[in-house]
C-alpha atoms as a printed R data frame, in Angstrom:
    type eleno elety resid chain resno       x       y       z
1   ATOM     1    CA   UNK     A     1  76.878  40.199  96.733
2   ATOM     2    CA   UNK     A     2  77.088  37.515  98.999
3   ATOM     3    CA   UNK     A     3  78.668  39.441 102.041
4   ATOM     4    CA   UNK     A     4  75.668  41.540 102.316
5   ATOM     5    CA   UNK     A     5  72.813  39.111 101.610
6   ATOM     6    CA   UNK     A     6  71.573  39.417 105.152
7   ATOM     7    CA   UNK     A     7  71.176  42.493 105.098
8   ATOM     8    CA   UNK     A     8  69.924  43.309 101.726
9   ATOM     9    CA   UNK     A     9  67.774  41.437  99.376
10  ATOM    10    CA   UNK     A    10  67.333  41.526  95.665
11  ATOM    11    CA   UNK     A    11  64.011  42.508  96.399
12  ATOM    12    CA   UNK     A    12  65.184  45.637  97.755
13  ATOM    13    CA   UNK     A    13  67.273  46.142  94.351
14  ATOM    14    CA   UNK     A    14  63.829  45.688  92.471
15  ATOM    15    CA   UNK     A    15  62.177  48.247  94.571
16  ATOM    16    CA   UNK     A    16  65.143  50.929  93.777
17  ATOM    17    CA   UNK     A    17  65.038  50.058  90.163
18  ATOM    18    CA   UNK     A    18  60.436  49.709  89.695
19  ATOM    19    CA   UNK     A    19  59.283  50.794  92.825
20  ATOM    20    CA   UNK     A    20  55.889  52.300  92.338
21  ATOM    21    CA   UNK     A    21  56.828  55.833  94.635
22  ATOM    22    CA   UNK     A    22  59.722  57.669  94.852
23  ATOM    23    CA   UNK     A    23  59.221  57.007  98.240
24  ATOM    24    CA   UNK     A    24  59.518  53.707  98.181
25  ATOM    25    CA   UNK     A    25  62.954  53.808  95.948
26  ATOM    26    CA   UNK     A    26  63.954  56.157  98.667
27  ATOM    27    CA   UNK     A    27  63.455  53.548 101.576
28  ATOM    28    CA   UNK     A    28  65.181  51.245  99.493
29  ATOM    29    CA   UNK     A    29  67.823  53.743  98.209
30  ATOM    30    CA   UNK     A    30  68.644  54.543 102.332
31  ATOM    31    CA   UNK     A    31  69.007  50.629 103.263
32  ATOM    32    CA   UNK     A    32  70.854  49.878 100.218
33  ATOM    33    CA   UNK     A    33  73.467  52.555 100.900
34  ATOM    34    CA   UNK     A    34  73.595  51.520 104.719
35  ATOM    35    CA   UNK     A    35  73.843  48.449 103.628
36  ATOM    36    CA   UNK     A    36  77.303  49.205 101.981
37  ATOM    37    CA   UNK     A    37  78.901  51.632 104.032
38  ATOM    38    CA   UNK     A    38  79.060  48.663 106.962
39  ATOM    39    CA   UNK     A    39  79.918  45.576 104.575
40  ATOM    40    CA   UNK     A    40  83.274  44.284 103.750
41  ATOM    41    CA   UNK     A    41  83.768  44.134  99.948
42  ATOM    42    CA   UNK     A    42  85.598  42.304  97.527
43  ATOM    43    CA   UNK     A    43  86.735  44.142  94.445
44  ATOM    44    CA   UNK     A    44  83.913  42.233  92.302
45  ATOM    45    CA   UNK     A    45  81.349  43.778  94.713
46  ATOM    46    CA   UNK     A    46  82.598  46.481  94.930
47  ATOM    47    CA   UNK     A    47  82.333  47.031  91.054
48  ATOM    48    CA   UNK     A    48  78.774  45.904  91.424
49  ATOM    49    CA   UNK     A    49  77.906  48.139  94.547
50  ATOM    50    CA   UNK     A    50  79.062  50.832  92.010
51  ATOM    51    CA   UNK     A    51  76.828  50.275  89.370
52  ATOM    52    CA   UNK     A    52  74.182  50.190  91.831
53  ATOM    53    CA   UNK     A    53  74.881  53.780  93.244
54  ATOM    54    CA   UNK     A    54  75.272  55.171  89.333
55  ATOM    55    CA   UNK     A    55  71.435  53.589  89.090
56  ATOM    56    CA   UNK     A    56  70.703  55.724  92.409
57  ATOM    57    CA   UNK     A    57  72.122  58.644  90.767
58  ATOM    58    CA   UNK     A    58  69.887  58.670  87.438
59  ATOM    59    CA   UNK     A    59  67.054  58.437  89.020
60  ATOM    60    CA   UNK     A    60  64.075  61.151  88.498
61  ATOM    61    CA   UNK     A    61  62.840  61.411  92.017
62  ATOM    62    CA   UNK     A    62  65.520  63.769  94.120
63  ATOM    63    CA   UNK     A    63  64.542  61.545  97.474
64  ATOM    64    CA   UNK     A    64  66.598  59.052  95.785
65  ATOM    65    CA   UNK     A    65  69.600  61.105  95.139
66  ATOM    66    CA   UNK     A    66  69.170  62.549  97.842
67  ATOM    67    CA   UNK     A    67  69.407  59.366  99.990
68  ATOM    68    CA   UNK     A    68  72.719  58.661  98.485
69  ATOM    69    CA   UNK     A    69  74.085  61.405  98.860
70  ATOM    70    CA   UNK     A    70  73.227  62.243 102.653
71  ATOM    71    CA   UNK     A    71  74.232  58.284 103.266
72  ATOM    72    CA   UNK     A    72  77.575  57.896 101.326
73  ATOM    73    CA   UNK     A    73  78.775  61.656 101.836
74  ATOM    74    CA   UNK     A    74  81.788  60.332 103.895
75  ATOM    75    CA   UNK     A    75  82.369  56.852 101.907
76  ATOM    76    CA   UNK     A    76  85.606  56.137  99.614
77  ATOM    77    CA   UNK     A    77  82.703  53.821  97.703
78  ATOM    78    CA   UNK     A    78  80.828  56.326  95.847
79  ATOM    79    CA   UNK     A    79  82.324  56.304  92.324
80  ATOM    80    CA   UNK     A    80  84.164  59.714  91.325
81  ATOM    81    CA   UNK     A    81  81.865  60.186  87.745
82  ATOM    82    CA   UNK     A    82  78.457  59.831  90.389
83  ATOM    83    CA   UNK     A    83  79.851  62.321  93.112
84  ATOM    84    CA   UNK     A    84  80.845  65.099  90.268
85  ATOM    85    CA   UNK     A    85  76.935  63.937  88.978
86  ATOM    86    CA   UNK     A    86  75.637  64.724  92.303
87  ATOM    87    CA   UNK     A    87  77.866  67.957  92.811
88  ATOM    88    CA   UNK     A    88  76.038  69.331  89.832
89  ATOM    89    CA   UNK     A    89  72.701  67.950  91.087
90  ATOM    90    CA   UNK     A    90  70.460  70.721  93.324
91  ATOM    91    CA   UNK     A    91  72.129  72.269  96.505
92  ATOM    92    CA   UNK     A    92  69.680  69.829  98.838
93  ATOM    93    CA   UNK     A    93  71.807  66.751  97.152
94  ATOM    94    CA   UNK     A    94  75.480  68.837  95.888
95  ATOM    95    CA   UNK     A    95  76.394  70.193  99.477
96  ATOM    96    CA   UNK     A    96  76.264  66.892 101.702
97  ATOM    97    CA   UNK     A    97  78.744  65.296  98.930
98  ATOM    98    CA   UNK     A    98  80.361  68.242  98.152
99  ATOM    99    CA   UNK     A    99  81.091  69.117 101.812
100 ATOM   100    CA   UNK     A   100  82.940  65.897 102.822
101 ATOM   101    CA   UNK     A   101  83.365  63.345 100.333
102 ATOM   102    CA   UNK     A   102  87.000  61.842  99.761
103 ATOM   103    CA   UNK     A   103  86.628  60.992  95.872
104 ATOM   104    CA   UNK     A   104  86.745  63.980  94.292
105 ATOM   105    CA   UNK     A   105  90.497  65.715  93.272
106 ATOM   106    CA   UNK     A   106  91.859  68.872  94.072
107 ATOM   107    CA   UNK     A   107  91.246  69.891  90.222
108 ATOM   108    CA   UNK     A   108  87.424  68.395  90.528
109 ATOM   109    CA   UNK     A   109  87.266  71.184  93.654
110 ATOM   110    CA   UNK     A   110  88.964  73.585  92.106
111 ATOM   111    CA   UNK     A   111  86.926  73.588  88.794
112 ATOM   112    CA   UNK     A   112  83.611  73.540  91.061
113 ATOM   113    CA   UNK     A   113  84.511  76.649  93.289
114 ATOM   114    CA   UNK     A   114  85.002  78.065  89.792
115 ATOM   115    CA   UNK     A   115  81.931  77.335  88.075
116 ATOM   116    CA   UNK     A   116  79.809  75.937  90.771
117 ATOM   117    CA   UNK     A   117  78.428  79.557  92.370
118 ATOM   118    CA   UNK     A   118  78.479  80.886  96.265
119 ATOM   119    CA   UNK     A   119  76.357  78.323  97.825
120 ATOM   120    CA   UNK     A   120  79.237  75.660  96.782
121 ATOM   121    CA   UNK     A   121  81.905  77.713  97.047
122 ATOM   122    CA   UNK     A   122  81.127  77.968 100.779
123 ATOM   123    CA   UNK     A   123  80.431  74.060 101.604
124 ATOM   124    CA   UNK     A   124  83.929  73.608 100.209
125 ATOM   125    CA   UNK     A   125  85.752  76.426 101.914
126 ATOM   126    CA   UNK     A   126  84.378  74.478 105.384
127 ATOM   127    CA   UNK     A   127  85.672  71.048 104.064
128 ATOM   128    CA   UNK     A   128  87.701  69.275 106.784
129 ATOM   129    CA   UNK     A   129  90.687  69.378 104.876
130 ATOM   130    CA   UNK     A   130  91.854  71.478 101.573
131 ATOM   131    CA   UNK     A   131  94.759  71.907  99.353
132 ATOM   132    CA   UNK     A   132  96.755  74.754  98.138
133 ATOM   133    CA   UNK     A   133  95.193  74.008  95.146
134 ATOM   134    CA   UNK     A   134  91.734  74.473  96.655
135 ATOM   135    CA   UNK     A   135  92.491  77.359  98.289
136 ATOM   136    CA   UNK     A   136  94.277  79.374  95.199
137 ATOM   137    CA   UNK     A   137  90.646  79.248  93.543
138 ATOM   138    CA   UNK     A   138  88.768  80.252  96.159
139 ATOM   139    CA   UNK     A   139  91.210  83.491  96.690
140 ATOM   140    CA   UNK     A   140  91.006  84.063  93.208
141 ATOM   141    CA   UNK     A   141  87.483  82.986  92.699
142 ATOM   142    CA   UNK     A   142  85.148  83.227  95.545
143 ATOM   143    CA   UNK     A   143  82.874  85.298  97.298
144 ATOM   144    CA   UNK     A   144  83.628  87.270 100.379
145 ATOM   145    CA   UNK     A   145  81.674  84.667 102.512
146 ATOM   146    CA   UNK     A   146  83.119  81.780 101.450
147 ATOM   147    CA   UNK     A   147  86.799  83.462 101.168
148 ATOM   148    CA   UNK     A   148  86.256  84.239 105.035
149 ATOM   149    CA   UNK     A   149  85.625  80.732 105.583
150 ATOM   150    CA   UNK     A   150  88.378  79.382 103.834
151 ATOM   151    CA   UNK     A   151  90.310  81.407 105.876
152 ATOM   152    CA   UNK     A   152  88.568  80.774 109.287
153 ATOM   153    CA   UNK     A   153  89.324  76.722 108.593
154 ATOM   154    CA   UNK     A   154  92.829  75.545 110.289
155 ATOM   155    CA   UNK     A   155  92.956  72.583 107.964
156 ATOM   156    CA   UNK     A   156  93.120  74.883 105.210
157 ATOM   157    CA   UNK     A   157  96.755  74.881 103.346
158 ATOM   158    CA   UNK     A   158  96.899  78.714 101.806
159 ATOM   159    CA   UNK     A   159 100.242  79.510  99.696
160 ATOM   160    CA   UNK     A   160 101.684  83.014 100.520
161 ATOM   161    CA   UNK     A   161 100.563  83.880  96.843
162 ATOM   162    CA   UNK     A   162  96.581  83.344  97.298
163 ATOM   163    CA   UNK     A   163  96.595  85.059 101.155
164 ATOM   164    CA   UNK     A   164  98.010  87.893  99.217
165 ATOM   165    CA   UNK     A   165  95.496  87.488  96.698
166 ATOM   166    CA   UNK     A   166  92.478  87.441  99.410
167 ATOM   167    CA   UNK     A   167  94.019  90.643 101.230
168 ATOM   168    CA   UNK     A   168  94.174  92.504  98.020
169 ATOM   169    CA   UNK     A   169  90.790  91.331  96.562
170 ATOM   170    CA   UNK     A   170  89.240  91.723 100.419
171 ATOM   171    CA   UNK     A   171  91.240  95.064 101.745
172 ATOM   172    CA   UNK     A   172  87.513  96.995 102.026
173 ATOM   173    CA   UNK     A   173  86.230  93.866 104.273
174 ATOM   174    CA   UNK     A   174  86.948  93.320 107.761
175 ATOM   175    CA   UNK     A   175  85.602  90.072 108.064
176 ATOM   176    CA   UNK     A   176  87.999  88.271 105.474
177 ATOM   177    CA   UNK     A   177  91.085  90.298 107.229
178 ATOM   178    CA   UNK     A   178  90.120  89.743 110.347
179 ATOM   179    CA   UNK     A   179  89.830  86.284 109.537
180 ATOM   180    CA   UNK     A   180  92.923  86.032 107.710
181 ATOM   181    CA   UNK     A   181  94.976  87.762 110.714
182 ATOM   182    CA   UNK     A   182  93.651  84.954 113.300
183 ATOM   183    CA   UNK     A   183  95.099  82.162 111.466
184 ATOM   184    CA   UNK     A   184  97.377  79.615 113.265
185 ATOM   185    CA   UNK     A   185 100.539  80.902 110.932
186 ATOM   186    CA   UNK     A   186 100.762  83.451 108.161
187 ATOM   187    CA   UNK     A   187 104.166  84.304 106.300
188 ATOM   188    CA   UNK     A   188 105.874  87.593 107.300
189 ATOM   189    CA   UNK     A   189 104.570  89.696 103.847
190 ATOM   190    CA   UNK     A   190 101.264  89.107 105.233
191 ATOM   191    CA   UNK     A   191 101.524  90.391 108.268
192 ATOM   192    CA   UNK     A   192 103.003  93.105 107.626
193 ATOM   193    CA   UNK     A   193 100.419  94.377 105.454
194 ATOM   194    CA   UNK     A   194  97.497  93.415 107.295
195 ATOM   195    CA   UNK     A   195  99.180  95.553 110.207
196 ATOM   196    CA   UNK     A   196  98.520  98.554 108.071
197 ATOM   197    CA   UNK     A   197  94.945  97.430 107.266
198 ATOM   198    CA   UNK     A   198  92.869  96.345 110.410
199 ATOM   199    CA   UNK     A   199  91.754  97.664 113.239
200 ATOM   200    CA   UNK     A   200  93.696  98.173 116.807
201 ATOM   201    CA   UNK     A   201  92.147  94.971 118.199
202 ATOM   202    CA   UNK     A   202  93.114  92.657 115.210
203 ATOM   203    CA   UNK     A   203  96.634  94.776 114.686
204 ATOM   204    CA   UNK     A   204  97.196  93.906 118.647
205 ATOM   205    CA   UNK     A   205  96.688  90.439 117.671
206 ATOM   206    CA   UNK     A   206  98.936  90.411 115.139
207 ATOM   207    CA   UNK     A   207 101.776  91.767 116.332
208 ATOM   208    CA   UNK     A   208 101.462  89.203 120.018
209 ATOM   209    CA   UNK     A   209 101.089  86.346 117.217
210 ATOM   210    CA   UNK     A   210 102.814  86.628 114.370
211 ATOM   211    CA   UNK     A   211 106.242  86.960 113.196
212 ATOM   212    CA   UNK     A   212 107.004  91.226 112.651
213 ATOM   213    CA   UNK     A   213 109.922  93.125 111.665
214 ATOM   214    CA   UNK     A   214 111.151  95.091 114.582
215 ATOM   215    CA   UNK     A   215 111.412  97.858 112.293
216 ATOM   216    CA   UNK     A   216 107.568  97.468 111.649
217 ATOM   217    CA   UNK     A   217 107.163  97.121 115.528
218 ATOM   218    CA   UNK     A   218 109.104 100.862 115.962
219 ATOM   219    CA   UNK     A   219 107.490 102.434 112.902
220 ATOM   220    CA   UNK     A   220 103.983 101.216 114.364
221 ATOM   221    CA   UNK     A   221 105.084 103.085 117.932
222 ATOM   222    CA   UNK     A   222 106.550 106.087 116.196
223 ATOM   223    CA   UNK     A   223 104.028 106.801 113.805
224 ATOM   224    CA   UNK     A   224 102.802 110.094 113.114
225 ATOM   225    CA   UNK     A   225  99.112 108.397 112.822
226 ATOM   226    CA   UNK     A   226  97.731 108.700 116.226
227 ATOM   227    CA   UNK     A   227  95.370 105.391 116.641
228 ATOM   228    CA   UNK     A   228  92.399 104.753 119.591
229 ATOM   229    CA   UNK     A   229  95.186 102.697 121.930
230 ATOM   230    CA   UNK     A   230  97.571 105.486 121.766
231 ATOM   231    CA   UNK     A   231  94.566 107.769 123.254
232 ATOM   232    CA   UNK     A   232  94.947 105.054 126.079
233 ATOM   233    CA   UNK     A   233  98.463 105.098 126.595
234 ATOM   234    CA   UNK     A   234  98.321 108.924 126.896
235 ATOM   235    CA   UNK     A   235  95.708 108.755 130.023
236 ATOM   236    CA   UNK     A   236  98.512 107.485 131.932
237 ATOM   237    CA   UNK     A   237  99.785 110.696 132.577
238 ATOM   238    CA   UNK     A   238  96.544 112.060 133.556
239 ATOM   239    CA   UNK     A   239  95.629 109.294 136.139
240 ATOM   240    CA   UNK     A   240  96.952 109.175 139.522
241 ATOM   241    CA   UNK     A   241  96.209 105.315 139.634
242 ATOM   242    CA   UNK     A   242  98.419 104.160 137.397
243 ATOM   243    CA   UNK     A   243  98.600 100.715 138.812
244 ATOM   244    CA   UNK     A   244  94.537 100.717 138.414
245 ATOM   245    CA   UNK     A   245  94.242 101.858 135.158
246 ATOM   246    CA   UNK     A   246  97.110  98.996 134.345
247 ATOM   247    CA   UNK     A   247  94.907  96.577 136.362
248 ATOM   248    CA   UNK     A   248  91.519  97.485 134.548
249 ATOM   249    CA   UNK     A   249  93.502  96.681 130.755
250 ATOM   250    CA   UNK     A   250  94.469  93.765 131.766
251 ATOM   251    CA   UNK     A   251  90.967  92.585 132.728
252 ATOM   252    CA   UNK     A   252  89.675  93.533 129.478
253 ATOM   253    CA   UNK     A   253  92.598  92.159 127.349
254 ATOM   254    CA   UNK     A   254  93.904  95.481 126.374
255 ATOM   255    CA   UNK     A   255  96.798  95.083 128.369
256 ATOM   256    CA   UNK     A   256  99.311  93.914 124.711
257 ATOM   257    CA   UNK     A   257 102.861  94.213 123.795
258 ATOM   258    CA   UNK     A   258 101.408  96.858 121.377
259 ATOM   259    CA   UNK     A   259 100.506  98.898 123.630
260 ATOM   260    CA   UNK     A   260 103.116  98.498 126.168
261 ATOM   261    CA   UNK     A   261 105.331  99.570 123.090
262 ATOM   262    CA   UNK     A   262 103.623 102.552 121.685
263 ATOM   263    CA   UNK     A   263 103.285 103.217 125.519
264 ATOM   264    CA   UNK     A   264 107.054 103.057 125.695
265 ATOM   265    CA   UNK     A   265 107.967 105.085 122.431
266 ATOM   266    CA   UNK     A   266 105.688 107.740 123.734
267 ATOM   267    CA   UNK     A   267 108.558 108.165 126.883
268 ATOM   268    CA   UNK     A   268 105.760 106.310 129.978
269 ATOM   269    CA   UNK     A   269 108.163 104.556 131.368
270 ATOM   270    CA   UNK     A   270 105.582 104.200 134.577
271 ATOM   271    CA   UNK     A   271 103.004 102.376 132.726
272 ATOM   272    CA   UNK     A   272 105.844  99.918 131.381
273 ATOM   273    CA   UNK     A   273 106.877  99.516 134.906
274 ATOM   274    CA   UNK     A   274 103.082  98.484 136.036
275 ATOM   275    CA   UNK     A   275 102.194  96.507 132.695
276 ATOM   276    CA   UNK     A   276 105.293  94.639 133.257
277 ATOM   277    CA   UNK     A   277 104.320  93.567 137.065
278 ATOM   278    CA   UNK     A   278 100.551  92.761 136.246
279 ATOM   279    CA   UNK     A   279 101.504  90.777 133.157
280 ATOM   280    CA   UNK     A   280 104.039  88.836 135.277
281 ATOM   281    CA   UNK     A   281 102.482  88.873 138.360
282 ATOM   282    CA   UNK     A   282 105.509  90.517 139.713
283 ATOM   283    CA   UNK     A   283 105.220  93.354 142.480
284 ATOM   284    CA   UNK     A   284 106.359  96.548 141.105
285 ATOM   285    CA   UNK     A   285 109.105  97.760 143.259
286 ATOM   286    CA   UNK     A   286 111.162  94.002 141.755
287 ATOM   287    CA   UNK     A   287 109.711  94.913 138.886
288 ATOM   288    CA   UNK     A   288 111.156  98.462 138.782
289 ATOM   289    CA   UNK     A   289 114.613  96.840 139.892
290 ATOM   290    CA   UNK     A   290 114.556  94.537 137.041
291 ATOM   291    CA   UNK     A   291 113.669  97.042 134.373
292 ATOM   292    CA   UNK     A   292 116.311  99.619 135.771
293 ATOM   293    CA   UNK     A   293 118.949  98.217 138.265
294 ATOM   294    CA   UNK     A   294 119.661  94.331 136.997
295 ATOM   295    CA   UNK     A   295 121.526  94.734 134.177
296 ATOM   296    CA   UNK     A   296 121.112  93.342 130.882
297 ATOM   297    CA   UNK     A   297 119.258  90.636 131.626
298 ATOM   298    CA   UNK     A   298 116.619  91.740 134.323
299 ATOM   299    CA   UNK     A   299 114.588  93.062 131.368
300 ATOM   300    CA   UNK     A   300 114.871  90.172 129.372
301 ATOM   301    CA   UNK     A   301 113.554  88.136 132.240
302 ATOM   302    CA   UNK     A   302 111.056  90.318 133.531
303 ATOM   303    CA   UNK     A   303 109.825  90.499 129.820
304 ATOM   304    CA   UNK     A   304 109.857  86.658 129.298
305 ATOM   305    CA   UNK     A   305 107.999  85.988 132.512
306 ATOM   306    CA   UNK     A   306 105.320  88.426 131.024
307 ATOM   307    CA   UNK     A   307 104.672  85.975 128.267
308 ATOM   308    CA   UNK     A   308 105.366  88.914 125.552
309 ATOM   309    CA   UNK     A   309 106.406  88.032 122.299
310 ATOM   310    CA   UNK     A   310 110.327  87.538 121.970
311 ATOM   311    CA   UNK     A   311 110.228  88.882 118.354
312 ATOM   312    CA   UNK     A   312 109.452  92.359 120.044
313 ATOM   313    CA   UNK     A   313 112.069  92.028 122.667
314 ATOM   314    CA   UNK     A   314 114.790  94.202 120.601
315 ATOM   315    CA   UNK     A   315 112.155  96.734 119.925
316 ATOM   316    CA   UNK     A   316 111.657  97.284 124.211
317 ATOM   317    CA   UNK     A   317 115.484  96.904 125.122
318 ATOM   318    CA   UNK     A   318 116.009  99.868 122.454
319 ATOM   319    CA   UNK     A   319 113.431 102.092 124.124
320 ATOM   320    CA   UNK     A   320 114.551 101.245 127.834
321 ATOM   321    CA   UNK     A   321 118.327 101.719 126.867
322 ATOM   322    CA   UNK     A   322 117.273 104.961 125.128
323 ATOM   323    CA   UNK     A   323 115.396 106.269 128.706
324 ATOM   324    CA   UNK     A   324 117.874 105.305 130.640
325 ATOM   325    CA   UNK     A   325 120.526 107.627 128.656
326 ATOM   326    CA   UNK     A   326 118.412 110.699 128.714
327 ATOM   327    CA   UNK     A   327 116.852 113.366 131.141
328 ATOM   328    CA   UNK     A   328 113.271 114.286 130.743
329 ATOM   329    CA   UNK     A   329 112.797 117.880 131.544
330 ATOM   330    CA   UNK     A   330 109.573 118.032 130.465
331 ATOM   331    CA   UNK     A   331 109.691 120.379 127.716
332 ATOM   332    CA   UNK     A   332 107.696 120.580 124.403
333 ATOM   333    CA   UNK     A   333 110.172 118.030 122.494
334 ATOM   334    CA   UNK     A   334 110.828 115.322 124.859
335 ATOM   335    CA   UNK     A   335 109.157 112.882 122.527
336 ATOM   336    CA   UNK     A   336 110.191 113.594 120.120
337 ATOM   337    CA   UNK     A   337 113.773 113.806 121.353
338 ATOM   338    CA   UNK     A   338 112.975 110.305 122.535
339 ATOM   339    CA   UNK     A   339 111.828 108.585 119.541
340 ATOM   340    CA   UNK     A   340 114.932 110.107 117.448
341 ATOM   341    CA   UNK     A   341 117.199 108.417 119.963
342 ATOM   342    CA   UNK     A   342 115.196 105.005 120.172
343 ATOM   343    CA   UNK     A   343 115.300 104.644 116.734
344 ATOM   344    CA   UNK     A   344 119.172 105.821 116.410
345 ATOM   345    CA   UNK     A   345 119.981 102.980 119.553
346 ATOM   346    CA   UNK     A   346 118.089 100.387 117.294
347 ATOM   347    CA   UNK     A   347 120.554 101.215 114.120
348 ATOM   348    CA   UNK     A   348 123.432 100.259 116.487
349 ATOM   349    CA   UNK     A   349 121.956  96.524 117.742
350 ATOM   350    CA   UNK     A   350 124.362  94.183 115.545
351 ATOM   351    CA   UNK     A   351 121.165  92.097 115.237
352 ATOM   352    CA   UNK     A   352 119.618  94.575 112.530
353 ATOM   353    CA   UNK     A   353 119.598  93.702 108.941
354 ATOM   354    CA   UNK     A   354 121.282  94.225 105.743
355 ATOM   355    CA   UNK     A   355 121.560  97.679 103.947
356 ATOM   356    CA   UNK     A   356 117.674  97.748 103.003
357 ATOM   357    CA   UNK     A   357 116.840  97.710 106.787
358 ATOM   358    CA   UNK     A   358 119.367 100.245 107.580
359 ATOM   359    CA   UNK     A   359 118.079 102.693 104.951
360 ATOM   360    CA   UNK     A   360 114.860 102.155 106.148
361 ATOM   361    CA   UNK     A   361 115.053 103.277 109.417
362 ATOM   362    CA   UNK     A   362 117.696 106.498 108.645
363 ATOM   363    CA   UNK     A   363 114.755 107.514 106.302
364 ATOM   364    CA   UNK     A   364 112.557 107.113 109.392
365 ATOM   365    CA   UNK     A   365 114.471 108.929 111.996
366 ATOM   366    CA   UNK     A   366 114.365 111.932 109.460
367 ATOM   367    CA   UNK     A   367 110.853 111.942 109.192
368 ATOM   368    CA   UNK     A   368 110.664 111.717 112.986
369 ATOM   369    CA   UNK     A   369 113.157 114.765 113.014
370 ATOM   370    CA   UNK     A   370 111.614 116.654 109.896
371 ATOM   371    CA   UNK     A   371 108.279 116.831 111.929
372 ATOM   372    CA   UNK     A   372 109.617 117.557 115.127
373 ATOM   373    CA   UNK     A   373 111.217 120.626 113.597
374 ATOM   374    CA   UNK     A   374 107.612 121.720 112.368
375 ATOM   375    CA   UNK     A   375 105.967 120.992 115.504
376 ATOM   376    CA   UNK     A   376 108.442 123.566 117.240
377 ATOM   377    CA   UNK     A   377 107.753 125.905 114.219
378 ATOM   378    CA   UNK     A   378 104.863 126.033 114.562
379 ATOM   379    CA   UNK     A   379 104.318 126.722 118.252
380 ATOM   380    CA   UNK     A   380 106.527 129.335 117.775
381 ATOM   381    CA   UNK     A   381 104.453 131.181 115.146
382 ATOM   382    CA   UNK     A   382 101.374 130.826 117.349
């Protein structure tokens, strides 16, 4: 190979093919392969450079391999037949070439994350790029560690079908859903099951990231399942620093569009008022006149300036509408009262669905009414 004659020798081929050591083939296995990566090749060469690396391959002494495949793990030269050799070979040798090398298929990845155990599994779930393909076997294939990293990579292409795989196969651990709910994009199905299925800090993060129903949005604020950030929004009314409690979420990233809107289904339209003007670094009294006294579009600006997500918008103008067209007196239904008539307000917006959506939410405004009626029962048995 004439291009690389100054730096490489056909002594150096003799000491790969009869050196005495394996340490010596090494040496000569590492220069060799250097040797390559750097030199310009014509197809002849590159037919012989080939042959050379299949030699590397065989040999008995893993220093060799193992030179090639550390050296070449990036390089388009390796020959496909030696990297799915060296894939099979032990982990010190499979994981450099199985963790970056160009040469092998989707199907050559896909059949290795089937057979090939966890250890590979994982190096290939944290390869800098990977197909759909890819991705449907590790969903349906791997381990919990290396479906979380599959997950955690960004250059990772999932189809809707295999993140629904990894949430059903995974719903026990919170490491694959959490990782799952921080990806960059995730289709709508996902979401909304994943909402029902982590914790308040990852469910926060969903809904300020990801594309929800409003109807999911009211049914998480209405629910009858009291959660940890609901426990929050209810110390509102037992501070008398409202504006410091507002100030002291904020500062530990509590301060969502979650919470502002379980805070705001509950009837506080105070802490709305203050979560509005910290988020937007408005002061309160123009934020007050913007929620209340601007018309229809002094929320919508107020809220946009707050950086809150606009696919929750219709959710917030329903619950401010619905305060502003009722008088709290304080008595033992008032939330009640006020969730029945958020949820009736959000079946009149002409944005709302089709049929499906509309059923929906009449069955939900009787289950808000069925257990209001049992609440006041109840109490007055007691």
């Amino acid at each position: 190979m004439a291009t690389t004659r100054a730096a490489l020798t056909d002594g150096d081929i003799r000491t790969l093919v009869k050196g005495a050591t394996p340490d010596e083939r090494a040496a000569a296995a590492h220069k060799i392969c250097r040797a390559l990566e750097i030199a310009p090749l014509a197809e002849e060469d590159r037919a012989r450079a080939q042959e050379i690396l299949r030699v590397m391959a065989q040999d008995a002494a893993e220093l060799v391999r193992r030179a090639l495949a550390v050296t070449l793990k990036n390089s388009p030269l390796v020959p496909r037949d030696v990297a799915l050799r060296l894939a099979k070979d032990v982990e010190s040798i499979a994981l450099p070439i199985l963790g970056a090398s160009p040469v092998f298929t989707d199907a050559d990845l896909a059949d290795i994350v089937r057979l090939g155990g966890p250890v590979r599994q994982v190096v290939i779930a944290k390869r800098p790029r990977l197909s759909q393909t890819v991705t449907g076997a590790i969903a349906e294939y791997g381990v919990e560690r290396a479906v979380e990293a599959a997950c955690a990579n960004d250059n990772a292409d999932f189809a809707e079908q295999a993140l629904q795989a990894v949430v059903k196969r995974f719903e026990q651990s919170e490491r694959v859903l959490s990782a799952v709910a921080y990806r960059d994009a995730l289709p709508l199905s996902v979401t909304e099951k994943l909402v029902h299925m982590v914790g308040d800090a990852v469910r926060d993060h969903l809904l300020d990231h990801h594309a929800v129903s409003a109807e999911l949005a009211l049914e998480i604020a209405t629910g009858a399942t009291e959660r940890a950030t609901i426990d929050l929004v209810d110390q509102v009314g037992r501070t008398a620093d409202v504006k410091g409690f507002v100030a002291h979420l904020h500062k530990n990233d509590r301060l969502t569009a979650s919470l502002l809107l379980r805070g705001l289904a509950h009837g506080h339209m105070t802490f709305l008022e203050w979560g509005l003007s910290e988020l937007a670094s408005v002061p309160h009294h123009r934020t007050w006149l913007m929620i209340h006294d601007a018309g229809p579009l002094g929320l919508k600006a107020i809220y946009d300036r707050a950086g809150l997500p606009a696919r929750l918008y219709g959710a917030f103008r329903a619950g401010v509408d619905t305060y502003h067209s009722m008088e709290f007196d304080g008595g033992t239904r008032d939330r009640e009262r006020f969730q029945e008539r958020m949820l009736q307000r959000f079946l009149t917006q002409p944005t709302l669905g089709g049929r499906e959506d509309m059923d929906y939410l009449l069955d939900k405004m009787d289950k808000v009414s069925s257990a209001a009626r049992k609440t006041c029962q109840a109490r007055a048995q007691a």
